Tab-separated table of C-alpha atoms in Angstrom:
chain	number	residue	atom	x	y	z
A	24	MET	CA	-0.047	-0.009	0.034
A	25	LYS	CA	1.504	3.440	-1.054
A	26	VAL	CA	1.704	6.109	1.464
A	27	SER	CA	-0.310	9.245	0.666
A	28	ALA	CA	1.538	12.245	-0.192
A	29	SER	CA	-1.145	14.375	1.481
A	30	ASP	CA	-0.381	12.879	4.913
A	31	PRO	CA	2.777	14.121	6.293
A	32	GLN	CA	2.273	11.927	9.216
A	33	ALA	CA	2.173	8.684	7.111
A	34	VAL	CA	5.039	6.185	7.403
A	35	GLY	CA	6.257	4.537	4.476
A	36	THR	CA	7.052	0.799	4.119
A	37	GLY	CA	10.806	1.575	4.134
A	38	LEU	CA	10.812	3.614	7.435
A	39	ARG	CA	8.650	0.819	8.877
A	40	ALA	CA	11.148	-1.873	8.008
A	41	LEU	CA	14.075	0.363	9.101
A	42	MET	CA	12.272	0.894	12.494
A	43	VAL	CA	11.899	-3.029	12.804
A	44	VAL	CA	15.563	-3.666	12.191
A	45	CYS	CA	16.378	-0.871	14.783
A	46	ALA	CA	14.156	-2.508	17.251
A	47	LEU	CA	16.030	-5.801	16.654
A	48	ALA	CA	19.325	-4.065	17.105
A	49	VAL	CA	18.432	-2.291	20.262
A	50	VAL	CA	16.809	-5.206	22.055
A	51	SER	CA	19.798	-7.270	21.063
A	52	LEU	CA	21.972	-5.293	23.128
A	53	LEU	CA	20.637	-6.966	26.256
A	54	TYR	CA	21.685	-10.369	25.063
A	55	LEU	CA	24.814	-9.541	22.876
A	56	PRO	CA	27.345	-10.050	25.914
A	57	LEU	CA	25.801	-13.296	27.085
A	58	PRO	CA	28.174	-15.480	24.883
A	59	ILE	CA	31.478	-13.803	26.096
A	60	LEU	CA	30.528	-13.446	29.855
A	61	GLY	CA	33.595	-15.788	30.735
A	62	VAL	CA	35.938	-13.737	28.524
A	63	LEU	CA	34.763	-10.448	30.204
A	64	LYS	CA	34.933	-11.915	33.643
A	65	GLN	CA	38.716	-12.970	32.847
A	66	SER	CA	39.643	-9.752	31.146
A	67	HIS	CA	37.755	-6.995	33.028
A	68	GLY	CA	36.312	-8.745	36.262
A	69	ILE	CA	32.819	-8.222	35.413
A	70	ASP	CA	30.164	-10.675	35.925
A	71	ALA	CA	26.402	-11.265	34.444
A	72	THR	CA	25.191	-8.686	37.098
A	73	GLY	CA	27.419	-5.930	35.784
A	74	MET	CA	26.904	-6.618	32.063
A	75	VAL	CA	23.377	-7.921	31.847
A	76	SER	CA	21.317	-7.026	35.061
A	77	SER	CA	22.703	-3.272	35.021
A	78	PHE	CA	21.447	-2.855	31.518
A	79	GLY	CA	17.985	-4.680	32.060
A	80	PHE	CA	16.829	-2.831	35.112
A	81	ALA	CA	17.942	0.562	33.562
A	82	TYR	CA	16.248	-0.671	30.413
A	83	ALA	CA	12.946	-1.484	32.287
A	84	ALA	CA	12.886	1.755	34.419
A	85	GLY	CA	13.485	3.976	31.210
A	86	PHE	CA	10.089	2.791	29.972
A	87	LEU	CA	8.452	4.774	32.502
A	88	ILE	CA	10.253	7.798	31.467
A	89	PHE	CA	10.319	7.949	27.836
A	90	GLY	CA	6.816	6.575	27.012
A	91	PRO	CA	5.023	9.486	29.053
A	92	LEU	CA	7.750	12.011	27.730
A	93	SER	CA	6.552	10.978	24.132
A	94	ASP	CA	3.070	11.825	25.139
A	95	ARG	CA	4.193	15.443	26.005
A	96	VAL	CA	6.911	16.253	23.346
A	97	GLY	CA	6.211	13.696	20.504
A	98	ARG	CA	7.119	10.401	19.599
A	99	ARG	CA	9.603	11.283	16.926
A	100	ASN	CA	11.470	13.797	19.010
A	101	VAL	CA	12.029	11.271	21.850
A	102	MET	CA	13.214	8.469	19.366
A	103	VAL	CA	15.523	10.690	17.649
A	104	ALA	CA	17.199	12.098	20.834
A	105	GLY	CA	17.003	8.719	22.494
A	106	LEU	CA	18.688	6.952	19.546
A	107	LEU	CA	21.546	9.713	19.301
A	108	ALA	CA	22.027	9.172	23.068
A	109	LEU	CA	22.339	5.407	22.535
A	110	VAL	CA	24.981	5.890	19.851
A	111	SER	CA	26.983	8.143	22.281
A	112	ALA	CA	26.838	5.675	25.343
A	113	THR	CA	27.447	2.782	22.875
A	114	VAL	CA	30.703	4.465	21.721
A	115	VAL	CA	31.849	5.247	25.143
A	116	LEU	CA	31.084	1.683	26.276
A	117	ALA	CA	33.035	0.379	23.386
A	118	VAL	CA	36.206	2.146	24.620
A	119	ALA	CA	35.672	1.321	28.277
A	120	SER	CA	38.640	-0.550	29.926
A	121	THR	CA	37.638	-1.159	33.654
A	122	SER	CA	34.707	-3.127	35.385
A	123	TRP	CA	33.377	0.006	36.874
A	124	SER	CA	33.326	1.841	33.470
A	125	LEU	CA	31.650	-1.120	31.843
A	126	MET	CA	29.000	-1.161	34.419
A	127	VAL	CA	28.133	2.479	34.112
A	128	GLY	CA	28.259	2.239	30.492
A	129	ARG	CA	25.843	-0.513	30.411
A	130	VAL	CA	23.376	1.513	32.667
A	131	LEU	CA	23.674	4.410	30.427
A	132	GLN	CA	23.127	2.180	27.297
A	133	GLY	CA	20.183	0.355	28.991
A	134	LEU	CA	18.584	3.795	29.810
A	135	ALA	CA	19.080	5.257	26.281
A	136	ALA	CA	17.940	2.085	24.696
A	137	SER	CA	14.775	2.184	26.594
A	138	SER	CA	13.634	5.298	24.721
A	139	PHE	CA	12.929	3.458	21.517
A	140	PRO	CA	10.886	0.262	21.789
A	141	PRO	CA	7.699	1.530	23.617
A	142	VAL	CA	7.855	4.744	21.824
A	143	ALA	CA	8.117	3.020	18.385
A	144	ILE	CA	5.429	0.675	19.216
A	145	ALA	CA	2.920	3.816	19.989
A	146	TYR	CA	4.266	5.675	16.820
A	147	LEU	CA	3.492	2.980	14.447
A	148	ALA	CA	0.229	1.886	16.376
A	149	GLU	CA	-0.976	5.341	15.453
A	150	ARG	CA	-0.276	5.620	11.838
A	151	GLY	CA	-1.326	4.081	8.701
A	152	SER	CA	-4.519	1.807	7.828
A	153	PRO	CA	-5.531	-0.684	10.394
A	154	ARG	CA	-3.886	-3.508	8.342
A	155	GLN	CA	-0.637	-1.515	8.318
A	156	ARG	CA	-0.788	-1.151	12.258
A	157	VAL	CA	-1.448	-4.759	12.639
A	158	TRP	CA	1.414	-5.837	10.593
A	159	SER	CA	3.679	-3.028	12.108
A	160	VAL	CA	2.928	-4.373	15.584
A	161	ALA	CA	3.588	-7.872	14.241
A	162	TRP	CA	6.947	-7.345	12.862
A	163	MET	CA	8.031	-5.271	16.012
A	164	SER	CA	6.937	-8.057	18.385
A	165	THR	CA	9.012	-10.444	16.106
A	166	ALA	CA	11.979	-8.355	16.367
A	167	PHE	CA	11.596	-8.092	20.086
A	168	LEU	CA	11.191	-12.086	20.467
A	169	SER	CA	13.755	-13.062	18.002
A	170	ALA	CA	16.442	-10.683	19.487
A	171	GLY	CA	16.678	-12.991	22.479
A	172	LEU	CA	18.364	-15.586	19.979
A	173	LEU	CA	19.821	-13.405	17.166
A	174	GLY	CA	21.484	-11.099	19.863
A	175	GLN	CA	23.120	-14.031	21.282
A	176	ILE	CA	24.357	-15.486	17.919
A	177	TYR	CA	25.410	-12.259	16.955
A	178	GLY	CA	27.460	-11.723	20.100
A	179	GLY	CA	29.006	-14.892	19.798
A	180	LEU	CA	30.055	-14.732	16.144
A	181	VAL	CA	31.247	-11.013	16.248
A	182	ALA	CA	32.018	-9.952	19.870
A	183	GLY	CA	33.558	-13.518	20.577
A	184	PRO	CA	36.403	-13.209	17.968
A	185	TRP	CA	36.760	-9.465	17.802
A	186	GLY	CA	35.365	-8.077	21.004
A	187	LEU	CA	32.581	-5.743	21.906
A	188	ALA	CA	33.492	-2.715	19.980
A	189	ALA	CA	33.444	-4.644	16.719
A	190	ALA	CA	29.949	-5.864	17.500
A	191	PHE	CA	28.666	-2.330	18.554
A	192	GLY	CA	29.940	-0.662	15.369
A	193	PRO	CA	27.343	-1.746	13.009
A	194	LEU	CA	24.490	-1.381	15.531
A	195	CYS	CA	25.278	2.258	15.969
A	196	LEU	CA	25.116	2.706	12.292
A	197	VAL	CA	21.596	1.300	12.520
A	198	PHE	CA	20.805	3.674	15.464
A	199	ALA	CA	21.986	6.677	13.729
A	200	LEU	CA	20.272	5.900	10.261
A	201	THR	CA	16.977	5.177	11.864
A	202	ALA	CA	17.328	8.640	13.853
A	203	TRP	CA	18.178	10.641	10.655
A	204	CYS	CA	15.284	8.939	8.649
A	205	LEU	CA	13.050	9.768	11.642
A	206	TRP	CA	14.214	13.344	11.767
A	207	LYS	CA	13.263	14.053	8.329
A	208	LYS	CA	9.615	13.313	9.227
A	209	PRO	CA	7.402	16.198	10.393
A	210	ALA	CA	6.810	16.614	14.308
A	211	ASP	CA	4.101	14.908	15.836
A	212	MET	CA	1.012	16.635	16.129
A	213	GLN	CA	0.831	15.994	19.935
A	214	ALA	CA	4.070	17.571	20.376
A	215	GLY	CA	4.319	21.120	21.795
A	216	GLN	CA	2.771	20.459	25.228
A	217	GLY	CA	6.139	20.759	26.662
A	218	LEU	CA	7.533	19.561	29.992
A	219	SER	CA	4.988	21.577	32.100
A	220	GLY	CA	3.044	19.351	34.441
A	221	PHE	CA	4.939	16.383	33.309
A	222	PHE	CA	5.127	14.702	36.555
A	223	SER	CA	1.179	14.880	36.640
A	224	ASN	CA	1.058	12.189	33.871
A	225	TYR	CA	2.097	9.626	36.439
A	226	LYS	CA	-1.157	10.257	38.101
A	227	ALA	CA	-2.520	8.323	35.131
A	228	ILE	CA	-0.823	5.068	36.284
A	229	GLY	CA	-3.608	4.607	38.918
A	230	GLY	CA	-6.165	5.002	36.312
A	231	LEU	CA	-4.433	2.474	33.950
A	232	LEU	CA	-4.104	-0.098	36.733
A	233	ALA	CA	-7.816	0.580	37.736
A	234	ASP	CA	-8.888	-0.213	34.173
A	235	ALA	CA	-9.920	-4.080	34.481
A	236	ARG	CA	-9.195	-4.519	30.858
A	237	LEU	CA	-5.675	-3.163	31.087
A	238	ARG	CA	-5.086	-5.316	34.266
A	239	ARG	CA	-5.806	-8.391	32.141
A	240	VAL	CA	-2.915	-7.254	29.838
A	241	TYR	CA	-0.543	-6.401	32.663
A	242	LEU	CA	-0.530	-9.303	34.801
A	243	PRO	CA	-0.130	-11.931	31.938
A	244	ALA	CA	2.839	-9.623	30.718
A	245	PHE	CA	4.253	-10.016	34.115
A	246	PHE	CA	4.491	-13.631	34.114
A	247	LEU	CA	5.039	-14.344	30.376
A	248	LEU	CA	8.893	-13.659	30.138
A	249	MET	CA	9.481	-14.790	33.758
A	250	CYS	CA	8.235	-18.165	32.703
A	251	PHE	CA	10.389	-18.004	29.383
A	252	VAL	CA	13.656	-17.259	31.541
A	253	ALA	CA	12.971	-19.785	34.094
A	254	PHE	CA	12.140	-22.438	31.687
A	255	TYR	CA	15.585	-21.946	29.807
A	256	MET	CA	17.546	-21.680	33.000
A	257	THR	CA	15.947	-24.787	34.412
A	258	LEU	CA	16.590	-26.648	31.137
A	259	ASP	CA	20.159	-25.691	31.233
A	260	SER	CA	20.797	-26.427	34.777
A	261	LYS	CA	18.956	-29.892	34.972
A	262	LEU	CA	19.553	-31.109	31.394
A	263	GLY	CA	22.584	-29.400	30.158
A	264	MET	CA	24.872	-32.368	30.465
A	265	GLN	CA	22.336	-34.617	28.663
A	266	PHE	CA	21.998	-32.476	25.734
A	267	ALA	CA	25.814	-31.939	25.603
A	268	GLN	CA	26.157	-35.748	25.471
A	269	LEU	CA	24.002	-35.594	22.264
A	270	GLY	CA	26.475	-32.721	21.102
A	271	MET	CA	24.008	-29.867	21.499
A	272	SER	CA	24.993	-26.645	23.142
A	273	PRO	CA	22.499	-24.302	25.309
A	274	LEU	CA	22.343	-22.090	22.220
A	275	MET	CA	21.329	-25.153	19.904
A	276	THR	CA	18.408	-25.976	22.134
A	277	ARG	CA	17.210	-22.512	21.503
A	278	ALA	CA	17.858	-22.454	17.880
A	279	VAL	CA	15.482	-25.098	17.321
A	280	VAL	CA	12.706	-23.148	18.403
A	281	ALA	CA	13.740	-20.172	16.173
A	282	PRO	CA	10.868	-20.562	13.713
A	283	ALA	CA	8.420	-19.928	16.455
A	284	PHE	CA	9.631	-16.466	16.885
A	285	LEU	CA	7.799	-15.695	13.661
A	286	MET	CA	4.391	-16.382	15.201
A	287	PRO	CA	3.561	-12.802	15.415
A	288	LEU	CA	3.361	-12.659	11.598
A	289	LEU	CA	0.524	-15.333	11.681
A	290	VAL	CA	-1.046	-13.311	14.377
A	291	ALA	CA	-1.274	-10.293	11.978
A	292	VAL	CA	-3.363	-12.710	9.811
A	293	VAL	CA	-5.713	-14.154	12.499
A	294	MET	CA	-6.113	-11.342	15.018
A	295	PRO	CA	-8.461	-9.175	12.677
A	296	LYS	CA	-10.698	-12.135	12.667
A	297	LEU	CA	-10.278	-13.203	16.256
A	298	GLY	CA	-9.680	-10.069	17.957
A	299	PRO	CA	-6.863	-9.229	20.417
A	300	GLN	CA	-8.548	-10.644	23.531
A	301	ARG	CA	-9.248	-13.902	22.055
A	302	THR	CA	-5.993	-14.377	20.279
A	303	LEU	CA	-4.234	-13.457	23.537
A	304	CYS	CA	-6.070	-16.029	25.295
A	305	SER	CA	-5.098	-18.515	22.502
A	306	GLY	CA	-1.472	-17.756	22.806
A	307	LEU	CA	-1.419	-18.177	26.667
A	308	ALA	CA	-3.212	-21.495	26.476
A	309	CYS	CA	-0.714	-22.616	23.761
A	310	ALA	CA	2.319	-21.549	25.880
A	311	ALA	CA	0.676	-23.360	28.940
A	312	ALA	CA	0.178	-26.572	26.858
A	313	GLY	CA	3.734	-26.328	25.662
A	314	LEU	CA	5.064	-26.291	29.251
A	315	GLY	CA	2.589	-29.126	30.215
A	316	LEU	CA	4.067	-31.183	27.545
A	317	SER	CA	7.621	-30.201	28.528
A	318	ALA	CA	6.840	-31.608	31.917
A	319	TRP	CA	5.424	-34.770	30.580
A	320	ALA	CA	8.332	-35.356	28.282
A	321	GLY	CA	10.945	-34.560	31.107
A	322	GLU	CA	14.314	-36.155	31.319
A	323	GLU	CA	13.286	-39.282	29.464
A	324	HIS	CA	12.306	-38.072	26.205
A	325	LEU	CA	14.672	-35.101	25.368
A	326	MET	CA	13.722	-34.602	21.743
A	327	ALA	CA	10.092	-34.577	22.611
A	328	LEU	CA	10.933	-31.944	25.111
A	329	LEU	CA	12.435	-29.772	22.611
A	330	GLY	CA	9.185	-30.039	20.446
A	331	ALA	CA	7.031	-29.247	23.405
A	332	SER	CA	9.347	-26.100	23.756
A	333	PHE	CA	8.571	-25.104	20.242
A	334	LEU	CA	4.888	-24.978	21.321
A	335	PHE	CA	5.767	-23.058	24.467
A	336	VAL	CA	7.811	-20.417	22.358
A	337	ALA	CA	5.033	-20.289	19.677
A	338	GLY	CA	2.479	-19.310	22.423
A	339	LEU	CA	4.673	-16.648	23.444
A	340	GLY	CA	4.863	-15.489	19.910
A	341	ILE	CA	1.183	-15.121	19.846
A	342	SER	CA	0.846	-13.699	23.225
A	343	VAL	CA	3.270	-10.583	22.966
A	344	PRO	CA	1.676	-8.910	19.728
A	345	SER	CA	-1.838	-9.595	21.342
A	346	LEU	CA	-0.633	-7.818	24.438
A	347	ILE	CA	0.582	-4.806	22.578
A	348	ALA	CA	-2.511	-4.851	20.630
A	349	ARG	CA	-4.721	-5.000	23.437
A	350	VAL	CA	-2.973	-1.986	25.193
A	351	ALA	CA	-3.335	0.070	21.939
A	352	ALA	CA	-7.046	-0.905	21.749
A	353	VAL	CA	-8.335	0.026	25.095
A	354	SER	CA	-6.030	2.921	26.176
A	355	ASP	CA	-6.805	6.363	25.450
A	356	ILE	CA	-4.398	8.262	22.935
A	357	SER	CA	-3.548	10.965	25.729
A	358	VAL	CA	-2.017	8.339	27.879
A	359	ARG	CA	-1.208	5.486	25.294
A	360	GLY	CA	2.532	6.256	25.567
A	361	LEU	CA	2.423	5.653	29.074
A	362	ALA	CA	0.250	2.618	28.844
A	363	VAL	CA	2.460	0.863	26.490
A	364	SER	CA	5.449	2.077	28.559
A	365	LEU	CA	3.712	0.350	31.641
A	366	TYR	CA	3.219	-2.884	29.592
A	367	THR	CA	7.088	-2.986	28.554
A	368	PHE	CA	8.022	-2.185	32.119
A	369	VAL	CA	6.091	-5.017	33.684
A	370	LEU	CA	7.206	-7.361	31.060
A	371	PHE	CA	10.939	-6.968	31.455
A	372	ILE	CA	10.663	-6.774	35.229
A	373	GLY	CA	9.064	-10.229	35.004
A	374	ALA	CA	11.871	-11.206	32.824
A	375	SER	CA	14.429	-9.807	35.302
A	376	LEU	CA	12.640	-12.000	37.970
A	377	GLY	CA	12.892	-15.128	35.912
A	378	PRO	CA	16.395	-16.254	37.341
A	379	TRP	CA	14.936	-15.620	40.793
A	380	LEU	CA	12.076	-17.897	39.989
A	381	ALA	CA	14.418	-20.454	38.581
A	382	GLN	CA	16.360	-20.322	41.892
A	383	GLN	CA	13.308	-20.710	44.172
A	384	THR	CA	12.380	-24.019	41.989
A	385	ALA	CA	15.908	-25.253	41.982
A	386	ASP	CA	15.236	-28.123	44.417
A	387	MET	CA	12.162	-29.289	42.466
A	388	THR	CA	12.034	-31.776	39.921
A	389	LEU	CA	12.027	-30.476	36.227
A	390	ALA	CA	8.594	-32.009	35.671
A	391	SER	CA	7.198	-30.059	38.823
A	392	THR	CA	8.868	-26.966	37.737
A	393	TYR	CA	7.312	-26.986	34.494
A	394	LEU	CA	4.105	-27.994	35.677
A	395	LEU	CA	4.152	-25.010	37.876
A	396	LEU	CA	5.005	-22.702	35.093
A	397	ALA	CA	2.059	-24.170	32.957
A	398	GLY	CA	-0.157	-23.595	35.735
A	399	VAL	CA	0.634	-20.021	36.176
A	400	LEU	CA	0.091	-19.369	32.375
A	401	ALA	CA	-2.925	-21.244	32.533
A	402	ILE	CA	-4.468	-19.048	35.201
A	403	CYS	CA	-3.416	-16.024	33.086
A	404	ALA	CA	-5.244	-17.345	30.196
A	405	ILE	CA	-8.276	-17.766	31.977
A	406	TYR	CA	-7.947	-14.290	33.734
A	407	ALA	CA	-7.313	-12.681	30.354
A	408	VAL	CA	-10.747	-14.129	29.147
A	409	PHE	CA	-12.710	-11.633	31.095
A	410	SER	CA	-12.841	-8.137	29.641
A	411	ASN	CA	-14.607	-6.570	32.485
């Protein structure tokens, strides 16, 4: 579909595609150092907390800043400034040489990175035809989900042999190019409210949480990535040796489910017919079923377990764009940036608590752990059924 030349706010296919690539690059920053944590520990004395958690918590916290800010000063302005700040933070991080400077750099990088995902989602959800909006959310969701795998692969292939600086360079080019293309677009129509009364925006959080329709988005979102992280940490800790004997690394156990990350594209086809709520419930039920089958397969049927994990991840791929679409559908445009930001904040806080959940269930059998996770998502599916 061609963009109307009479609509200065319209977003062409090229820019939409570039924003999807940029989203993939931004979220990949979280996962990129994972394959070389051992090397960084030896060379700089920095562990997973310094390289991953420092980024993750700053990343999640930033969502609550930049989403509301985009409601006040315009989505384009926030994305452009945030991407330029991300380039600066990434360049500084690339030349950091001490554990302290690396950790501070990761905090700044995570904070700057958080300016793009929720604002980009709101920006694309407000522009174009209904079909364009659905497909934009689908592709953005695919980018967010696949970054967990592709970011690690990219980090292992590039940062492993040549270091972080070599891996950061191409990503900075993507950030700068996206900022330049967005800057050429006209300022948003809601821009111009300024920062006066900015903090009063946060009063709306109470109203968002009081909305039963949004609570039925935020609660499943909180548990979604928590279960995802706990699933794979449990898999690695309890079955890592068995898979290694089969010649499969932890990365390979994740790679087999890579096609499931394309499920948001299927959602773009079926959601107009089913609606976001029923699509969400279907995704959560699919994820819960995958976890239940994983518990059944257990340690005795490793290949069946990997097949069940595909069903689990496919359910996540269905649920994530459904959650985003649901937020966009029920929130008022005046607070949509805050509503989407609160969703992404809850999503990644849940992901950050995934390791804690895995630790709390460490003494349980693999089957019991997966049944617990299945029960959590099944309850979320039932909860999400009700719209009022």
